[in-house]
Short mmCIF file of C-alpha atoms in Angstrom, two decimals:
data_model
loop_
_atom_site.label_atom_id
_atom_site.label_comp_id
_atom_site.label_asym_id
_atom_site.label_seq_id
_atom_site.Cartn_x
_atom_site.Cartn_y
_atom_site.Cartn_z
CA MET G 19 -0.17 -0.05 0.08
CA ASN G 20 1.45 3.66 -1.17
CA SER G 21 2.16 5.19 2.30
CA HIS G 22 1.27 8.70 1.27
CA PHE G 23 -1.70 9.89 0.62
CA ASP G 24 -4.41 13.66 -0.22
CA LEU G 25 -6.00 13.57 3.84
CA ILE G 26 -5.67 10.90 6.72
CA ILE G 27 -8.19 10.75 9.01
CA ILE G 28 -7.87 9.33 12.84
CA GLY G 29 -10.87 8.34 14.26
CA ALA G 30 -13.82 6.53 12.20
CA GLY G 31 -16.86 8.11 14.55
CA ALA G 32 -19.77 10.50 12.86
CA GLY G 33 -17.19 13.14 12.26
CA GLY G 34 -14.33 10.91 10.59
CA TYR G 35 -16.54 8.41 8.45
CA THR G 36 -18.00 11.60 6.90
CA ALA G 37 -15.04 13.06 6.21
CA ALA G 38 -13.40 10.72 4.67
CA GLU G 39 -16.64 9.96 2.62
CA ARG G 40 -16.83 13.64 1.48
CA ALA G 41 -13.34 13.53 0.73
CA GLY G 42 -13.30 10.15 -1.13
CA ALA G 43 -16.30 11.52 -3.39
CA ALA G 44 -14.22 14.69 -4.30
CA GLY G 45 -11.66 12.57 -5.45
CA LYS G 46 -9.05 12.51 -3.10
CA ARG G 47 -7.20 9.97 -1.67
CA VAL G 48 -7.98 9.17 1.95
CA LEU G 49 -6.84 6.48 4.57
CA LEU G 50 -9.24 6.54 7.79
CA ILE G 51 -7.53 4.99 10.87
CA GLU G 52 -9.83 3.42 13.62
CA LYS G 53 -8.99 1.23 16.56
CA ALA G 54 -11.97 -0.11 17.64
CA GLN G 55 -14.81 -0.01 15.50
CA LEU G 56 -16.33 1.79 12.13
CA GLY G 57 -19.11 4.40 13.32
CA GLY G 58 -17.29 5.12 16.06
CA VAL G 59 -19.93 5.73 19.69
CA CYS G 60 -22.78 7.05 17.40
CA ILE G 61 -23.48 3.65 15.53
CA ASN G 62 -22.09 1.51 17.96
CA ARG G 63 -22.54 2.36 21.88
CA GLY G 64 -24.85 5.64 21.52
CA CYS G 65 -27.48 7.95 19.10
CA ILE G 66 -28.38 4.09 17.10
CA PRO G 67 -28.52 1.61 19.54
CA ALA G 68 -30.40 4.00 21.66
CA LYS G 69 -32.74 5.13 18.63
CA THR G 70 -33.40 1.12 18.46
CA LEU G 71 -34.62 0.57 22.03
CA TYR G 72 -36.50 3.82 21.99
CA GLN G 73 -38.41 2.69 19.00
CA SER G 74 -39.39 -0.61 20.77
CA ALA G 75 -40.21 0.90 23.68
CA LYS G 76 -42.59 3.84 22.37
CA ILE G 77 -44.21 1.28 20.10
CA TYR G 78 -44.48 -0.78 23.40
CA ARG G 79 -45.98 2.95 25.39
CA GLN G 80 -48.22 3.55 22.40
CA LEU G 81 -49.66 -0.26 21.68
CA GLN G 82 -50.64 0.38 25.49
CA GLU G 83 -52.60 3.88 24.89
CA THR G 84 -54.75 2.51 21.48
CA ASP G 85 -58.03 2.90 23.25
CA ARG G 86 -58.51 6.55 22.61
CA PHE G 87 -58.08 5.54 19.00
CA GLY G 88 -60.81 3.41 18.92
CA VAL G 89 -58.10 0.20 18.68
CA HIS G 90 -57.47 -2.65 21.00
CA VAL G 91 -55.01 -4.55 21.72
CA ASP G 92 -55.51 -7.36 23.92
CA SER G 93 -51.77 -8.45 25.21
CA VAL G 94 -48.34 -6.28 24.57
CA ARG G 95 -44.93 -7.57 26.04
CA PHE G 96 -41.71 -6.49 25.98
CA ASP G 97 -38.89 -8.81 25.58
CA MET G 98 -35.51 -7.12 25.87
CA ARG G 99 -33.80 -10.19 24.14
CA GLU G 100 -34.97 -9.37 21.22
CA VAL G 101 -35.04 -6.26 20.77
CA ILE G 102 -31.15 -6.34 22.01
CA ALA G 103 -31.39 -8.76 19.33
CA ARG G 104 -33.09 -6.30 16.41
CA LYS G 105 -30.61 -3.68 17.62
CA GLY G 106 -27.19 -5.86 17.02
CA ARG G 107 -28.73 -6.08 13.36
CA ILE G 108 -29.23 -3.03 12.96
CA VAL G 109 -25.66 -1.73 14.01
CA ALA G 110 -23.97 -4.20 11.74
CA GLN G 111 -25.73 -3.01 8.76
CA LEU G 112 -24.82 0.28 9.09
CA ARG G 113 -21.19 -0.29 10.28
CA ASP G 114 -21.32 -1.99 6.47
CA GLY G 115 -22.35 0.65 4.67
CA VAL G 116 -20.23 3.05 5.95
CA ARG G 117 -17.33 0.67 5.19
CA GLN G 118 -18.80 0.08 1.19
CA GLN G 119 -19.28 4.16 1.00
CA ILE G 120 -15.82 4.99 2.06
CA GLU G 121 -14.24 1.49 -0.33
CA ARG G 122 -16.46 2.18 -3.17
CA ARG G 123 -14.91 5.94 -3.11
CA GLY G 124 -11.26 4.88 -3.20
CA GLY G 125 -10.83 5.06 0.69
CA VAL G 126 -8.18 3.17 2.41
CA ILE G 127 -9.70 1.52 6.48
CA LEU G 128 -6.99 0.84 8.50
CA GLU G 129 -7.48 -1.08 11.75
CA ALA G 130 -4.61 0.19 14.53
CA ASP G 131 -3.43 3.21 16.91
CA ALA G 132 -2.37 6.21 15.36
CA ARG G 133 -0.53 9.29 16.60
CA LEU G 134 1.38 12.32 15.16
CA ILE G 135 4.72 12.62 14.83
CA ALA G 136 4.79 15.54 12.27
CA ARG G 137 2.87 18.27 10.58
CA LYS G 138 2.64 15.91 7.47
CA ALA G 139 2.92 12.32 9.16
CA VAL G 140 1.12 9.48 11.29
CA ARG G 141 2.12 6.89 12.74
CA ALA G 142 -0.14 3.66 12.65
CA GLY G 143 1.04 0.38 13.96
CA ASP G 144 4.91 -0.31 12.81
CA VAL G 145 4.12 1.98 9.42
CA THR G 146 4.29 5.80 9.05
CA TYR G 147 1.99 7.39 6.20
CA THR G 148 2.13 10.63 5.27
CA ALA G 149 -0.08 13.18 3.95
CA GLU G 150 -0.73 17.40 3.04
CA ARG G 151 -3.67 16.97 5.45
CA ILE G 152 -4.46 15.22 8.80
CA LEU G 153 -7.86 15.39 10.41
CA ILE G 154 -8.18 14.06 13.48
CA ALA G 155 -11.53 13.25 14.76
CA SER G 156 -10.77 10.97 17.81
CA GLY G 157 -13.96 11.47 19.73
CA ALA G 158 -14.71 11.22 23.68
CA SER G 159 -15.05 8.85 26.16
CA PRO G 160 -17.10 8.54 29.39
CA VAL G 161 -15.75 9.68 32.59
CA ILE G 162 -15.64 6.95 35.29
CA PRO G 163 -16.12 8.34 39.04
CA THR G 164 -13.70 7.03 41.91
CA LEU G 165 -16.63 5.15 44.13
CA PRO G 166 -16.72 2.88 46.29
CA GLY G 167 -18.94 -0.50 44.51
CA ILE G 168 -17.79 1.32 40.86
CA ASP G 169 -16.71 -2.31 39.48
CA LEU G 170 -19.36 -4.48 40.76
CA ALA G 171 -20.74 -6.24 37.83
CA HIS G 172 -24.40 -4.76 37.48
CA VAL G 173 -22.85 -1.32 37.45
CA VAL G 174 -22.73 -0.64 33.33
CA THR G 175 -22.30 1.86 30.79
CA PRO G 176 -24.27 2.45 27.97
CA THR G 177 -21.47 0.61 26.02
CA GLU G 178 -22.30 -2.60 28.01
CA LEU G 179 -26.02 -1.56 28.85
CA PHE G 180 -26.76 -1.77 24.95
CA ASP G 181 -25.99 -5.72 25.37
CA HIS G 182 -27.46 -6.34 28.67
CA ASP G 183 -30.84 -8.45 26.98
CA THR G 184 -32.61 -8.22 30.14
CA LEU G 185 -34.93 -6.01 31.59
CA PRO G 186 -34.14 -4.51 34.73
CA SER G 187 -36.61 -3.96 37.19
CA ALA G 188 -35.16 -1.14 39.23
CA LEU G 189 -32.64 1.26 36.74
CA VAL G 190 -31.04 3.82 38.37
CA ILE G 191 -28.51 6.55 36.08
CA LEU G 192 -26.15 8.62 37.71
CA GLY G 193 -25.51 11.62 35.58
CA GLY G 194 -28.06 14.49 34.01
CA THR G 195 -26.92 14.76 30.32
CA PRO G 196 -29.06 14.57 27.64
CA ILE G 197 -28.16 10.56 27.29
CA ALA G 198 -28.84 9.62 30.44
CA LEU G 199 -32.18 11.34 30.25
CA ASN G 200 -32.88 9.50 26.93
CA LEU G 201 -31.87 5.88 28.04
CA ALA G 202 -34.19 7.19 31.80
CA ALA G 203 -37.33 8.17 29.72
CA ILE G 204 -36.77 4.24 27.27
CA TYR G 205 -36.41 2.52 30.68
CA THR G 206 -39.46 3.87 31.87
CA LEU G 207 -41.38 3.62 28.65
CA ALA G 208 -40.50 -0.57 28.82
CA GLY G 209 -41.42 -0.92 32.45
CA SER G 210 -38.44 -0.58 34.68
CA LYS G 211 -38.93 1.75 38.24
CA VAL G 212 -36.08 4.67 37.17
CA THR G 213 -34.30 6.38 38.95
CA LEU G 214 -32.05 9.55 37.81
CA ILE G 215 -29.07 11.24 40.13
CA THR G 216 -27.43 14.52 39.47
CA GLU G 217 -25.52 16.50 40.93
CA GLN G 218 -26.48 19.22 39.20
CA PRO G 219 -29.46 21.25 40.37
CA GLY G 220 -31.71 20.56 37.32
CA LEU G 221 -31.38 18.62 33.89
CA LEU G 222 -30.53 20.44 30.96
CA PRO G 223 -29.26 23.80 31.25
CA ASP G 224 -29.01 25.13 27.84
CA ILE G 225 -32.67 24.10 26.59
CA ASP G 226 -36.26 26.79 27.22
CA GLU G 227 -36.75 26.51 30.64
CA GLU G 228 -40.68 26.50 29.20
CA ILE G 229 -39.84 23.37 27.36
CA ARG G 230 -37.63 21.98 30.28
CA SER G 231 -40.14 22.65 32.97
CA LEU G 232 -43.36 20.80 30.95
CA LEU G 233 -40.59 17.81 30.05
CA LEU G 234 -39.89 17.40 34.07
CA ARG G 235 -43.83 17.25 34.10
CA ASP G 236 -44.38 15.10 31.69
CA LEU G 237 -41.89 12.44 32.84
CA ASN G 238 -43.59 12.16 36.64
CA ALA G 239 -42.78 8.17 36.46
CA ILE G 240 -38.85 8.99 36.87
CA ASP G 241 -37.34 9.73 40.15
CA PHE G 242 -35.07 12.46 40.04
CA HIS G 243 -32.52 13.09 42.50
CA PHE G 244 -30.91 16.61 42.11
CA SER G 245 -28.03 18.28 43.74
CA ALA G 246 -27.49 14.91 44.84
CA GLN G 247 -24.24 13.11 45.47
CA VAL G 248 -23.75 9.24 44.87
CA LYS G 249 -21.33 7.67 48.42
CA SER G 250 -21.38 4.11 47.34
CA ILE G 251 -22.50 1.75 45.77
CA THR G 252 -23.77 -1.37 46.50
CA GLU G 253 -24.91 -4.68 45.06
CA LYS G 254 -28.53 -3.96 45.39
CA TYR G 255 -28.15 -0.01 46.28
CA VAL G 256 -27.09 3.48 45.90
CA ARG G 257 -26.41 5.67 48.66
CA ILE G 258 -26.98 9.13 47.97
CA THR G 259 -27.10 12.06 50.24
CA ASP G 260 -29.87 14.26 48.95
CA ASP G 261 -31.15 17.66 50.79
CA ASN G 262 -28.26 16.87 54.45
CA ARG G 263 -30.02 12.95 53.98
CA MET G 264 -29.07 9.91 53.18
CA HIS G 265 -31.33 7.52 50.73
CA ASP G 266 -30.39 3.85 49.79
CA ILE G 267 -32.04 3.50 46.46
CA PRO G 268 -33.17 -0.29 45.00
CA ALA G 269 -30.66 -0.91 41.75
CA ASP G 270 -30.60 -3.75 39.68
CA LEU G 271 -28.68 -2.09 37.32
CA VAL G 272 -26.97 0.99 37.57
CA LEU G 273 -26.12 3.07 34.95
CA ILE G 274 -23.11 5.70 34.88
CA CYS G 275 -24.07 7.93 32.18
CA GLY G 276 -21.77 11.32 33.43
CA GLU G 277 -20.09 13.61 31.33
CA ARG G 278 -17.60 12.87 28.64
CA ALA G 279 -14.06 13.39 28.03
CA PRO G 280 -12.15 14.45 25.15
CA ASN G 281 -9.93 11.92 23.69
CA VAL G 282 -6.73 13.60 23.59
CA ALA G 283 -4.24 11.53 25.24
CA GLY G 284 -2.03 9.28 22.91
CA LEU G 285 -2.14 10.99 20.02
CA GLY G 286 1.24 13.90 19.87
CA LEU G 287 -0.44 16.28 19.66
CA GLU G 288 2.08 18.48 22.58
CA GLU G 289 4.73 16.75 20.58
CA ALA G 290 3.53 17.92 16.98
CA GLY G 291 2.84 21.39 18.61
CA ILE G 292 -0.85 21.38 18.56
CA ASP G 293 -2.49 23.74 20.66
CA TYR G 294 -4.95 21.45 23.32
CA ASP G 295 -6.00 21.25 26.84
CA THR G 296 -9.14 19.07 27.80
CA HIS G 297 -10.24 19.79 23.91
CA ILE G 298 -8.55 20.63 20.78
CA HIS G 299 -8.69 24.26 19.86
CA VAL G 300 -9.68 25.01 16.33
CA ASP G 301 -11.61 27.65 14.61
CA GLU G 302 -14.64 28.21 12.78
CA TYR G 303 -12.77 26.61 10.03
CA MET G 304 -11.54 23.96 11.89
CA ARG G 305 -8.50 24.36 11.86
CA THR G 306 -5.67 23.42 14.95
CA ASN G 307 -3.08 26.05 15.99
CA LEU G 308 -0.78 23.91 13.09
CA PRO G 309 -1.63 24.40 8.96
CA GLY G 310 -2.91 21.31 7.83
CA VAL G 311 -3.99 19.72 10.78
CA TYR G 312 -7.44 20.13 11.74
CA ALA G 313 -9.81 18.49 14.43
CA ILE G 314 -13.63 18.14 14.88
CA GLY G 315 -16.46 16.57 16.49
CA ASP G 316 -16.15 15.48 20.26
CA VAL G 317 -12.61 16.06 20.50
CA THR G 318 -12.94 19.87 20.09
CA GLY G 319 -15.66 20.06 22.73
CA ILE G 320 -17.74 22.70 21.26
CA SER G 321 -20.85 20.32 19.98
CA MET G 322 -20.49 17.02 21.35
CA TRP G 323 -23.25 15.67 19.34
CA ALA G 324 -22.97 12.95 16.09
CA HIS G 325 -24.40 15.35 13.30
CA SER G 326 -22.70 18.49 14.99
CA ALA G 327 -19.25 16.10 14.13
CA ALA G 328 -20.74 15.08 10.47
CA ARG G 329 -21.10 19.15 9.61
CA MET G 330 -17.61 19.89 10.89
CA ALA G 331 -15.96 16.97 9.05
CA GLN G 332 -17.89 18.71 6.30
CA VAL G 333 -16.80 22.01 6.63
CA ALA G 334 -12.70 20.92 7.44
CA VAL G 335 -13.38 18.86 4.27
CA ASN G 336 -14.26 21.69 2.48
CA HIS G 337 -11.73 24.20 4.02
CA MET G 338 -8.98 21.82 3.18
CA PHE G 339 -9.97 21.43 -0.19
CA GLY G 340 -11.09 24.94 -1.43
CA THR G 341 -14.28 25.79 -0.83
CA PRO G 342 -15.55 28.36 1.61
CA ASP G 343 -17.55 26.96 4.29
CA ARG G 344 -17.82 27.79 8.22
CA PHE G 345 -19.34 25.70 11.38
CA ARG G 346 -22.18 28.35 12.83
CA ILE G 347 -22.87 26.85 16.71
CA ASP G 348 -26.07 28.97 16.68
CA THR G 349 -27.45 27.24 13.83
CA VAL G 350 -26.86 23.34 15.46
CA PRO G 351 -30.34 21.43 15.99
CA PHE G 352 -30.64 18.76 18.24
CA SER G 353 -33.37 16.61 19.16
CA LEU G 354 -34.29 14.18 22.53
CA HIS G 355 -36.13 11.36 22.31
CA THR G 356 -37.44 11.52 25.66
CA TYR G 357 -41.76 10.87 25.35
CA PRO G 358 -42.62 13.00 24.14
CA GLU G 359 -40.05 14.50 22.37
CA ILE G 360 -37.83 18.04 22.60
CA ALA G 361 -36.39 19.44 19.50
CA ALA G 362 -34.60 22.78 19.06
CA VAL G 363 -32.29 25.25 17.11
CA GLY G 364 -30.89 28.22 18.03
CA LEU G 365 -31.16 30.88 20.88
CA THR G 366 -33.89 30.29 23.70
CA GLU G 367 -34.95 33.87 24.87
CA ALA G 368 -33.65 33.97 27.72
CA THR G 369 -29.74 33.20 25.76
CA ALA G 370 -30.81 36.18 23.16
CA LYS G 371 -31.35 38.50 26.36
CA ALA G 372 -28.12 37.79 27.56
CA ARG G 373 -26.74 38.81 24.58
CA GLY G 374 -28.53 42.21 25.19
CA ILE G 375 -30.76 40.97 22.20
CA PRO G 376 -34.40 42.58 21.52
CA VAL G 377 -37.06 39.41 21.46
CA ARG G 378 -40.18 39.17 20.33
CA VAL G 379 -41.56 35.81 21.30
CA ALA G 380 -44.25 33.20 20.07
CA ARG G 381 -45.75 30.57 21.67
CA LEU G 382 -48.40 27.96 20.16
CA PRO G 383 -50.11 24.88 21.36
CA LEU G 384 -48.93 21.82 19.16
CA THR G 385 -52.75 20.41 19.64
CA ALA G 386 -53.26 23.71 17.31
CA ASN G 387 -51.83 21.87 14.32
CA ALA G 388 -54.53 19.12 12.69
CA SER G 389 -51.84 16.65 12.12
CA TYR G 390 -50.75 16.64 15.68
CA LEU G 391 -53.89 16.67 16.86
CA ILE G 392 -54.67 13.39 15.10
CA GLU G 393 -51.56 11.32 15.51
CA ASN G 394 -51.05 12.06 19.68
CA ASP G 395 -55.20 12.54 20.67
CA GLN G 396 -54.88 15.78 22.86
CA GLN G 397 -51.18 14.83 24.17
CA ARG G 398 -49.58 18.72 25.08
CA GLY G 399 -47.54 20.07 23.22
CA LEU G 400 -45.68 23.10 22.22
CA CYS G 401 -43.80 25.04 19.54
CA LYS G 402 -42.52 28.35 21.14
CA ILE G 403 -40.13 30.67 18.79
CA VAL G 404 -37.44 33.12 19.07
CA VAL G 405 -37.29 36.73 16.59
CA ASP G 406 -35.03 39.63 16.92
CA GLN G 407 -37.41 42.57 17.44
CA ARG G 408 -34.85 44.73 14.89
CA THR G 409 -34.88 42.63 12.39
CA ASN G 410 -37.85 40.46 12.03
CA VAL G 411 -35.03 37.88 11.49
CA VAL G 412 -35.84 33.72 13.35
CA LEU G 413 -33.22 33.12 16.57
CA GLY G 414 -34.45 30.31 17.75
CA VAL G 415 -37.36 27.76 17.75
CA HIS G 416 -38.50 24.94 19.99
CA LEU G 417 -40.63 21.84 20.16
CA TYR G 418 -41.60 19.81 22.84
CA GLY G 419 -44.07 16.97 21.51
CA GLY G 420 -45.00 13.92 19.08
CA GLU G 421 -42.14 13.04 17.04
CA CYS G 422 -41.52 17.44 16.55
CA SER G 423 -37.34 16.50 15.71
CA SER G 424 -39.46 15.27 12.14
CA ILE G 425 -39.45 18.62 11.89
CA VAL G 426 -36.30 20.36 13.70
CA VAL G 427 -33.74 20.37 10.52
CA GLY G 428 -36.81 22.51 8.32
CA ALA G 429 -35.62 24.65 11.58
CA ALA G 430 -31.88 24.86 11.13
CA ALA G 431 -32.44 25.54 7.56
CA MET G 432 -34.45 29.02 8.32
CA LEU G 433 -31.80 29.78 11.05
CA GLU G 434 -29.09 29.11 8.21
CA ASP G 435 -30.22 31.41 6.34
CA GLU G 436 -31.35 33.77 8.41
CA PHE G 437 -35.09 34.05 7.51
CA ARG G 438 -36.98 37.23 8.38
CA VAL G 439 -40.50 36.15 10.07
CA GLN G 440 -42.69 37.28 6.75
CA ASP G 441 -40.18 34.51 5.14
CA VAL G 442 -41.36 31.80 6.44
CA GLN G 443 -44.79 32.87 6.17
CA GLN G 444 -44.33 32.55 2.67
CA MET G 445 -43.16 29.12 1.93
CA ILE G 446 -45.36 26.70 1.76
CA PHE G 447 -46.33 24.25 3.38
CA ALA G 448 -47.64 20.32 2.78
CA HIS G 449 -50.86 20.33 4.68
CA PRO G 450 -51.77 18.40 7.05
CA THR G 451 -48.06 17.89 8.72
CA LEU G 452 -46.81 19.54 11.33
CA SER G 453 -44.24 21.18 9.85
CA GLU G 454 -47.34 23.73 9.72
CA VAL G 455 -46.16 25.09 13.21
CA LEU G 456 -43.37 27.10 12.20
CA ARG G 457 -45.92 29.27 9.81
CA ASP G 458 -48.65 29.07 12.02
CA THR G 459 -47.14 29.95 15.07
CA LEU G 460 -45.03 32.96 13.90
CA TYR G 461 -48.84 34.71 13.47
CA GLU G 462 -49.44 34.75 16.91
CA LEU G 463 -46.49 37.26 16.78
CA ARG G 464 -49.80 39.73 15.50
#
């Protein structure tokens, strides 16, 4: 194998494999190096397994609620063994798809540890490979707390949880991250008693406060302990202090689901002269301080979502090969598969005001939307849109209810192109669809 490439990528998660596909499609010779599995956390141990479990748990819950739609189901059973087997098939299919997409574009995939040894050189195994450009997409790893009992067999991270084919009767989740809340919702839907413990005073501090309050109200089956400290884990309990009181919370399974730390160790960053501390520092074009070396995804600490990594990959590849592009943090959408769902993009009302931006805010219950009412039958939901009072430009869209993740990309496009209120109102939305709520909410500003 020729050891010189146009681009070497370290890490094959959502960012790394997207960069390999984009550069390969542009006719560049690409080497993608991954020490574990293609697809990284998202496909193997994160987004995809979680969404697969969520889909099964959501169907299970919906089948228990069909009477209001005039559909009567006599018996419903949730089989975690079959759910996990289905997850395995989907993950394997997607991972194979990534390999095929890269290889059909001429990319070379190498399973090895990799580290920079010079500005244009990477050592993988016993071989040195060179390239005009290098892209670091090494991701992040779970931060495991130091606690008595942390090594017990029933204490797991999401990696082990997604292969655990027995539904726990009592699941205790340590952490207040979005994935922690996602998994809390999934296992509650499936029938587990779920307790979520976090040192934070609340959940999802970056989410619109009104949306967050609605979510906590509807997730009342989950036992939340905020501002709590875990003292120890035993084979049957998790001991915490909460409001200056000690609690022993029963647990068949304990899930460690706290923060993730960027993978900066062992990459040769210091020797190469790359500017980093807890994460690699980059600009809006994903450039490091070292010419020709870029970094994307979780390792940058900027926006730790798989779709952010994929967009950063596109920006980096475009920039390094001469196409103007930049990463805009304020237009990154996200969705959280709780029940109901949350989806949002852009500034919250509080963030806009903190930046000194005068805003107008429009709100509309999702039950005012015909499609939502048909599909959800009176289940509460909300669309909230933040608009710059001076320019009428849409700054943020915040959605709660049903399958709102299906329309957040439309809201993201509005922000990316700086749509004004009148621009949105002149668009034609298919009827009846949930997307109409994006237009109709803005009429509430009149």
